[in-house]
Amino acid sequence: MKYLYFSALVGFLFATNGLAQSSSTPLPCSDTEITQRHLAENPDALQEKEANELFIRNFIQEMKLADGRSHDSTAQYIIPVVLHVFHNGDDGYISLEQAQAGLDVLNADMQGLNADWDDVNPDFEDIKAPLDVQFCLASIDPDGNPTTGVNYYNDSLKMLNEGDLFAHAWDNFKYLNFYIPKYTGGEWSLFTAYAYYPSLSRVEDNLDGVFYSSIRWGYGEHSELEDGQEWASVITHEVGHWLNLRHTFENGCTEPGDLVDDTPPTTGGTIEIEGCFNHDESCGVSTNGENYMDYNHDCKKMFTQGQVDRMTAALHLPARSNLWSDENLDATGCSGNLSTLENSATKNVLTVYPNPATNALRIELNKIPEQIIIYNNMGEIVSIILEPSLQYNLNVARFASGIYFYQIDFENTSQKGKFIVK
Ligand SMILES: [Zn+2]
C-alpha cells in the first residue's frame, strides 16, 4: 500500500538570542498549528498518520508478547547520516569537528551515556530507558565515492533557510538528511530546529529530514553554546520527533496526551531557562521536566521506556526501516557494530604522531589497511594512500596549516581521527 501524502512540521524549538540570558522567554510551540494546517491542506495526510499509529500500537503489543519485555533490548540500530551545511564564507560555517560534536551529543543522549543520566529525578529513575541507536556519518556517498558525510554549500540565501534546501537531498531511504543553515527561520531567528514525522511519501519525494541551526549544533568555534551546555540536546528532541515522538505536553492534561503511557501529563509548551521542573504538578502529578521532549532549556536527561518503545516501533515503519538494513549500512559505509568497531579498530591503529605535525605524520598499525583517506577541514580529500603497509610517513609539509581528518579502512572496520598540521 502506498502511504499517502502526510507531513508534520514538528515543534520548532526556540532559543533566546544569546543563551546566557536569565529571563524565561515563553513562546508558543507552532507544532499544533502547523500540523493542523498541513492536515487541512492534504486530505490524505490523516490516513497515513493513523496508519502509522496503528502500526506502532500493534508493534509495541507484539514486542511485549514476544519476549515479555516492553522493548527489544538486544536490537541495535545504526542510522547513516549526511549533513548539509549552508554557509556564507565563514558565516554559518561549522567544521567537521563541530559537525561530529553535534552527533556525539545525539548518540550519547540516545544511549543513556549523557553526563547527567545518573542524576535523574528519583520519581522517574525506574522508567528512564536508553535506545541502542547510533547515528553514523556516512563514509560512502550515493555514487559510491568516499565522503566525510558533511556537504558544504556556500550560499547566502540558503544559509538563512531560504530557497529549496531539499534540492540537495541524498536518497532519503539511505540517509537521514540534516539540513544545517545558520538560522532555520530566516534572517536572525529564535527557532533552533524542526523535524518531520515518519512519512513514506515524504521519503519517496526526498522531503524528509531535520532542519537545524548551525550556531546551536554541538560545541565548537562556530557554536554559541558553551561546552556541555544542554541546549545542544535539542538535536535529541528533534530526532525524537523524527522517530514519531510528540511533546510530553501534547494535549495538556487531556487524554491521550502524547500517546505514551508512562510520561505524565503536563501543560508545558513554554521555555523555562533554568531548573528541571517546568510546569510541575500542572496536571496534579509530578512532571517529567527532564524529558527530552519537554521544553526545559537546560535540563535534558532522559526518555522513558514508553518513548523508547515508540521510537523502536517507528524505526520499523517503511519510512525508516531501510536506513538500518545491513545492505544499506554496507552501501553507506556504516556497516558493523560501531562500538565493537571502535574497540577493534583501536587495536589496529597503534599510533598517529606527532600531533601537531609539521613535516611528517607517522601512522603505525598492526593490521594492513585497505586504504587511508585524508580530508581537510572543508571535507575535501587531500590524500588517498592505497599501498599496503603497517607503517606510513605521510608528508604533510605541503599541507596548509589546520585541522585534518584521517579515515583508515580495514577489511571489516574503519577508524577515523584527526590531527593538526602546524
Ligand atoms: Zn518539538
PDB file of C-alpha atoms in Angstrom, residues 177-353:
ATOM      1  CA  ASN A 177      19.484  14.177   5.959  1.00  0.00           C
ATOM      2  CA  PHE A 178      20.296  17.019   8.339  1.00  0.00           C
ATOM      3  CA  TYR A 179      19.938  20.492   6.785  1.00  0.00           C
ATOM      4  CA  ILE A 180      22.084  22.973   8.660  1.00  0.00           C
ATOM      5  CA  PRO A 181      21.607  26.617   7.730  1.00  0.00           C
ATOM      6  CA  LYS A 182      22.801  29.267  10.171  1.00  0.00           C
ATOM      7  CA  TYR A 183      19.196  30.129  11.028  1.00  0.00           C
ATOM      8  CA  THR A 184      16.233  27.861  10.438  1.00  0.00           C
ATOM      9  CA  GLY A 185      13.671  30.670  10.434  1.00  0.00           C
ATOM     10  CA  GLY A 186      15.146  33.307   8.140  1.00  0.00           C
ATOM     11  CA  GLU A 187      17.375  36.216   8.995  1.00  0.00           C
ATOM     12  CA  TRP A 188      18.029  36.175  12.729  1.00  0.00           C
ATOM     13  CA  SER A 189      15.799  33.534  14.189  1.00  0.00           C
ATOM     14  CA  LEU A 190      14.668  32.296  17.563  1.00  0.00           C
ATOM     15  CA  PHE A 191      13.965  28.933  16.031  1.00  0.00           C
ATOM     16  CA  THR A 192      16.594  26.293  16.613  1.00  0.00           C
ATOM     17  CA  ALA A 193      15.258  23.335  14.699  1.00  0.00           C
ATOM     18  CA  TYR A 194      12.386  21.330  13.315  1.00  0.00           C
ATOM     19  CA  ALA A 195      11.918  17.804  12.051  1.00  0.00           C
ATOM     20  CA  TYR A 196       9.483  15.699  10.096  1.00  0.00           C
ATOM     21  CA  TYR A 197       7.468  12.773  11.414  1.00  0.00           C
ATOM     22  CA  PRO A 198       7.823   9.469   9.554  1.00  0.00           C
ATOM     23  CA  SER A 199       6.035   9.676   6.194  1.00  0.00           C
ATOM     24  CA  LEU A 200       6.699   7.303   3.317  1.00  0.00           C
ATOM     25  CA  SER A 201       5.560   9.794   0.709  1.00  0.00           C
ATOM     26  CA  ARG A 202       7.940  12.441   2.047  1.00  0.00           C
ATOM     27  CA  VAL A 203      10.779   9.918   1.947  1.00  0.00           C
ATOM     28  CA  GLU A 204       9.865   8.938  -1.618  1.00  0.00           C
ATOM     29  CA  ASP A 205       9.944  12.601  -2.631  1.00  0.00           C
ATOM     30  CA  ASN A 206      13.188  13.283  -0.665  1.00  0.00           C
ATOM     31  CA  LEU A 207      11.359  15.746   1.597  1.00  0.00           C
ATOM     32  CA  ASP A 208      12.187  14.103   4.919  1.00  0.00           C
ATOM     33  CA  GLY A 209      14.836  15.200   7.406  1.00  0.00           C
ATOM     34  CA  VAL A 210      15.787  17.517  10.224  1.00  0.00           C
ATOM     35  CA  PHE A 211      16.494  21.249   9.902  1.00  0.00           C
ATOM     36  CA  TYR A 212      18.866  22.676  12.487  1.00  0.00           C
ATOM     37  CA  SER A 213      20.566  25.981  13.178  1.00  0.00           C
ATOM     38  CA  SER A 214      24.353  25.643  12.853  1.00  0.00           C
ATOM     39  CA  ILE A 215      25.105  28.093  15.652  1.00  0.00           C
ATOM     40  CA  ARG A 216      23.438  25.724  18.139  1.00  0.00           C
ATOM     41  CA  TRP A 217      24.756  22.468  16.689  1.00  0.00           C
ATOM     42  CA  GLY A 218      27.165  20.799  19.072  1.00  0.00           C
ATOM     43  CA  TYR A 219      30.135  22.566  20.538  1.00  0.00           C
ATOM     44  CA  GLY A 220      32.940  24.294  18.722  1.00  0.00           C
ATOM     45  CA  GLU A 221      34.238  27.526  17.355  1.00  0.00           C
ATOM     46  CA  HIS A 222      31.048  28.407  15.484  1.00  0.00           C
ATOM     47  CA  SER A 223      28.588  27.282  18.143  1.00  0.00           C
ATOM     48  CA  GLU A 224      27.170  29.828  20.569  1.00  0.00           C
ATOM     49  CA  LEU A 225      26.815  27.064  23.142  1.00  0.00           C
ATOM     50  CA  GLU A 226      29.310  26.637  25.896  1.00  0.00           C
ATOM     51  CA  ASP A 227      30.944  23.247  26.160  1.00  0.00           C
ATOM     52  CA  GLY A 228      28.490  20.886  27.825  1.00  0.00           C
ATOM     53  CA  GLN A 229      25.527  23.249  27.653  1.00  0.00           C
ATOM     54  CA  GLU A 230      22.395  21.163  27.411  1.00  0.00           C
ATOM     55  CA  TRP A 231      20.756  23.183  24.675  1.00  0.00           C
ATOM     56  CA  ALA A 232      22.873  21.059  22.308  1.00  0.00           C
ATOM     57  CA  SER A 233      20.477  18.220  23.193  1.00  0.00           C
ATOM     58  CA  VAL A 234      17.753  19.897  21.143  1.00  0.00           C
ATOM     59  CA  ILE A 235      19.082  17.563  18.443  1.00  0.00           C
ATOM     60  CA  THR A 236      17.875  14.659  20.574  1.00  0.00           C
ATOM     61  CA  HIS A 237      14.449  16.296  20.875  1.00  0.00           C
ATOM     62  CA  GLU A 238      14.245  16.697  17.097  1.00  0.00           C
ATOM     63  CA  VAL A 239      15.318  13.151  16.333  1.00  0.00           C
ATOM     64  CA  GLY A 240      12.680  12.109  18.879  1.00  0.00           C
ATOM     65  CA  HIS A 241      10.120  13.796  16.605  1.00  0.00           C
ATOM     66  CA  TRP A 242      11.715  12.165  13.583  1.00  0.00           C
ATOM     67  CA  LEU A 243      11.015   8.855  15.349  1.00  0.00           C
ATOM     68  CA  ASN A 244       7.389   9.830  15.926  1.00  0.00           C
ATOM     69  CA  LEU A 245       7.563  11.192  19.478  1.00  0.00           C
ATOM     70  CA  ARG A 246       5.322  14.106  20.437  1.00  0.00           C
ATOM     71  CA  HIS A 247       5.947  16.724  23.090  1.00  0.00           C
ATOM     72  CA  THR A 248       5.237  15.470  26.592  1.00  0.00           C
ATOM     73  CA  PHE A 249       2.794  18.378  26.942  1.00  0.00           C
ATOM     74  CA  GLU A 250       0.791  17.412  23.839  1.00  0.00           C
ATOM     75  CA  ASN A 251      -2.926  17.763  24.638  1.00  0.00           C
ATOM     76  CA  GLY A 252      -2.074  19.233  28.051  1.00  0.00           C
ATOM     77  CA  CYS A 253      -3.851  17.316  30.816  1.00  0.00           C
ATOM     78  CA  THR A 254      -6.254  15.658  28.375  1.00  0.00           C
ATOM     79  CA  GLU A 255      -6.018  12.051  27.179  1.00  0.00           C
ATOM     80  CA  PRO A 256      -4.431  10.666  25.044  1.00  0.00           C
ATOM     81  CA  GLY A 257      -1.689  13.209  25.770  1.00  0.00           C
ATOM     82  CA  ASP A 258       1.489  12.352  23.864  1.00  0.00           C
ATOM     83  CA  LEU A 259       0.317   8.774  23.088  1.00  0.00           C
ATOM     84  CA  VAL A 260       2.902   7.370  25.508  1.00  0.00           C
ATOM     85  CA  ASP A 261       1.637   5.518  28.598  1.00  0.00           C
ATOM     86  CA  ASP A 262       4.353   6.319  31.097  1.00  0.00           C
ATOM     87  CA  THR A 263       5.002  10.030  30.502  1.00  0.00           C
ATOM     88  CA  PRO A 264       2.935  12.026  32.980  1.00  0.00           C
ATOM     89  CA  PRO A 265       0.611  14.692  31.546  1.00  0.00           C
ATOM     90  CA  THR A 266       1.692  18.308  31.838  1.00  0.00           C
ATOM     91  CA  THR A 267       0.578  21.614  30.407  1.00  0.00           C
ATOM     92  CA  GLY A 268       4.041  22.808  29.334  1.00  0.00           C
ATOM     93  CA  GLY A 269       4.732  24.369  25.962  1.00  0.00           C
ATOM     94  CA  THR A 270       6.792  27.293  27.176  1.00  0.00           C
ATOM     95  CA  ILE A 271      10.527  27.507  27.545  1.00  0.00           C
ATOM     96  CA  GLU A 272      11.993  27.583  31.026  1.00  0.00           C
ATOM     97  CA  ILE A 273      15.556  28.795  31.068  1.00  0.00           C
ATOM     98  CA  GLU A 274      16.546  27.193  34.332  1.00  0.00           C
ATOM     99  CA  GLY A 275      15.521  24.300  36.513  1.00  0.00           C
ATOM    100  CA  CYS A 276      14.072  20.863  35.847  1.00  0.00           C
ATOM    101  CA  PHE A 277      10.523  21.398  36.992  1.00  0.00           C
ATOM    102  CA  ASN A 278       8.811  23.022  34.060  1.00  0.00           C
ATOM    103  CA  HIS A 279       5.072  23.280  34.869  1.00  0.00           C
ATOM    104  CA  ASP A 280       5.469  20.783  37.689  1.00  0.00           C
ATOM    105  CA  GLU A 281       2.172  19.475  39.082  1.00  0.00           C
ATOM    106  CA  SER A 282       0.296  21.376  36.384  1.00  0.00           C
ATOM    107  CA  CYS A 283      -1.886  18.299  35.848  1.00  0.00           C
ATOM    108  CA  GLY A 284      -1.781  17.277  39.509  1.00  0.00           C
ATOM    109  CA  VAL A 285       1.156  14.904  39.114  1.00  0.00           C
ATOM    110  CA  SER A 286       4.904  15.233  39.199  1.00  0.00           C
ATOM    111  CA  THR A 287       6.126  16.422  35.810  1.00  0.00           C
ATOM    112  CA  ASN A 288       8.973  14.747  33.926  1.00  0.00           C
ATOM    113  CA  GLY A 289      10.679  18.057  33.180  1.00  0.00           C
ATOM    114  CA  GLU A 290      13.954  16.260  32.497  1.00  0.00           C
ATOM    115  CA  ASN A 291      12.448  14.575  29.457  1.00  0.00           C
ATOM    116  CA  TYR A 292      13.994  15.362  26.061  1.00  0.00           C
ATOM    117  CA  MET A 293      10.509  16.000  24.702  1.00  0.00           C
ATOM    118  CA  ASP A 294       9.725  18.688  27.279  1.00  0.00           C
ATOM    119  CA  TYR A 295      10.726  22.311  26.758  1.00  0.00           C
ATOM    120  CA  ASN A 296      13.103  22.828  29.644  1.00  0.00           C
ATOM    121  CA  HIS A 297      16.009  24.882  28.452  1.00  0.00           C
ATOM    122  CA  ASP A 298      18.988  23.446  30.258  1.00  0.00           C
ATOM    123  CA  CYS A 299      17.615  20.261  31.735  1.00  0.00           C
ATOM    124  CA  LYS A 300      17.547  17.415  29.249  1.00  0.00           C
ATOM    125  CA  LYS A 301      18.344  13.981  30.601  1.00  0.00           C
ATOM    126  CA  MET A 302      16.095  11.096  29.599  1.00  0.00           C
ATOM    127  CA  PHE A 303      13.489   9.306  27.538  1.00  0.00           C
ATOM    128  CA  THR A 304      11.022   6.958  29.221  1.00  0.00           C
ATOM    129  CA  GLN A 305      10.625   3.263  28.421  1.00  0.00           C
ATOM    130  CA  GLY A 306       7.327   4.045  26.701  1.00  0.00           C
ATOM    131  CA  GLN A 307       9.025   6.590  24.456  1.00  0.00           C
ATOM    132  CA  VAL A 308      11.821   4.138  23.641  1.00  0.00           C
ATOM    133  CA  ASP A 309       9.206   1.518  22.689  1.00  0.00           C
ATOM    134  CA  ARG A 310       7.533   4.039  20.431  1.00  0.00           C
ATOM    135  CA  MET A 311      10.819   5.045  18.763  1.00  0.00           C
ATOM    136  CA  THR A 312      11.759   1.376  18.311  1.00  0.00           C
ATOM    137  CA  ALA A 313       8.443   0.755  16.586  1.00  0.00           C
ATOM    138  CA  ALA A 314       8.921   3.862  14.425  1.00  0.00           C
ATOM    139  CA  LEU A 315      12.278   2.514  13.236  1.00  0.00           C
ATOM    140  CA  HIS A 316      10.314  -0.350  11.662  1.00  0.00           C
ATOM    141  CA  LEU A 317       7.964   1.903   9.694  1.00  0.00           C
ATOM    142  CA  PRO A 318       8.502   1.756   5.924  1.00  0.00           C
ATOM    143  CA  ALA A 319       9.733   5.350   6.052  1.00  0.00           C
ATOM    144  CA  ARG A 320      12.599   4.341   8.349  1.00  0.00           C
ATOM    145  CA  SER A 321      13.306   0.614   8.076  1.00  0.00           C
ATOM    146  CA  ASN A 322      15.641   0.621   5.074  1.00  0.00           C
ATOM    147  CA  LEU A 323      18.051   3.030   6.752  1.00  0.00           C
ATOM    148  CA  TRP A 324      19.420   0.491   9.210  1.00  0.00           C
ATOM    149  CA  SER A 325      19.261  -2.585   6.939  1.00  0.00           C
ATOM    150  CA  ASP A 326      22.555  -4.471   6.533  1.00  0.00           C
ATOM    151  CA  GLU A 327      22.512  -3.770   2.822  1.00  0.00           C
ATOM    152  CA  ASN A 328      22.176  -0.036   3.370  1.00  0.00           C
ATOM    153  CA  LEU A 329      24.865   0.089   6.041  1.00  0.00           C
ATOM    154  CA  ASP A 330      27.248  -1.529   3.549  1.00  0.00           C
ATOM    155  CA  ALA A 331      26.197   0.941   0.848  1.00  0.00           C
ATOM    156  CA  THR A 332      26.759   3.986   3.047  1.00  0.00           C
ATOM    157  CA  GLY A 333      29.915   2.859   4.829  1.00  0.00           C
ATOM    158  CA  CYS A 334      28.269   2.447   8.241  1.00  0.00           C
ATOM    159  CA  SER A 335      28.491  -1.346   8.481  1.00  0.00           C
ATOM    160  CA  GLY A 336      29.088  -3.174  11.691  1.00  0.00           C
ATOM    161  CA  ASN A 337      28.568  -2.518  15.311  1.00  0.00           C
ATOM    162  CA  LEU A 338      30.166   0.862  15.850  1.00  0.00           C
ATOM    163  CA  SER A 339      31.054   0.160  19.455  1.00  0.00           C
ATOM    164  CA  THR A 340      32.826  -3.033  18.517  1.00  0.00           C
ATOM    165  CA  LEU A 341      34.268  -1.292  15.519  1.00  0.00           C
ATOM    166  CA  GLU A 342      35.851   1.342  17.690  1.00  0.00           C
ATOM    167  CA  ASN A 343      37.312  -1.238  20.020  1.00  0.00           C
ATOM    168  CA  SER A 344      38.766  -3.446  17.325  1.00  0.00           C
ATOM    169  CA  ALA A 345      39.937  -0.509  15.251  1.00  0.00           C
ATOM    170  CA  THR A 346      41.698   0.932  18.264  1.00  0.00           C
ATOM    171  CA  LYS A 347      43.789  -2.217  18.336  1.00  0.00           C
ATOM    172  CA  ASN A 348      44.550  -1.870  14.634  1.00  0.00           C
ATOM    173  CA  VAL A 349      45.851   1.668  14.947  1.00  0.00           C
ATOM    174  CA  LEU A 350      48.844   1.732  17.237  1.00  0.00           C
ATOM    175  CA  THR A 351      49.765   5.375  16.944  1.00  0.00           C
ATOM    176  CA  VAL A 352      49.413   8.540  14.890  1.00  0.00           C
ATOM    177  CA  TYR A 353      52.093  11.097  15.748  1.00  0.00           C
TER     178      TYR A 353
END
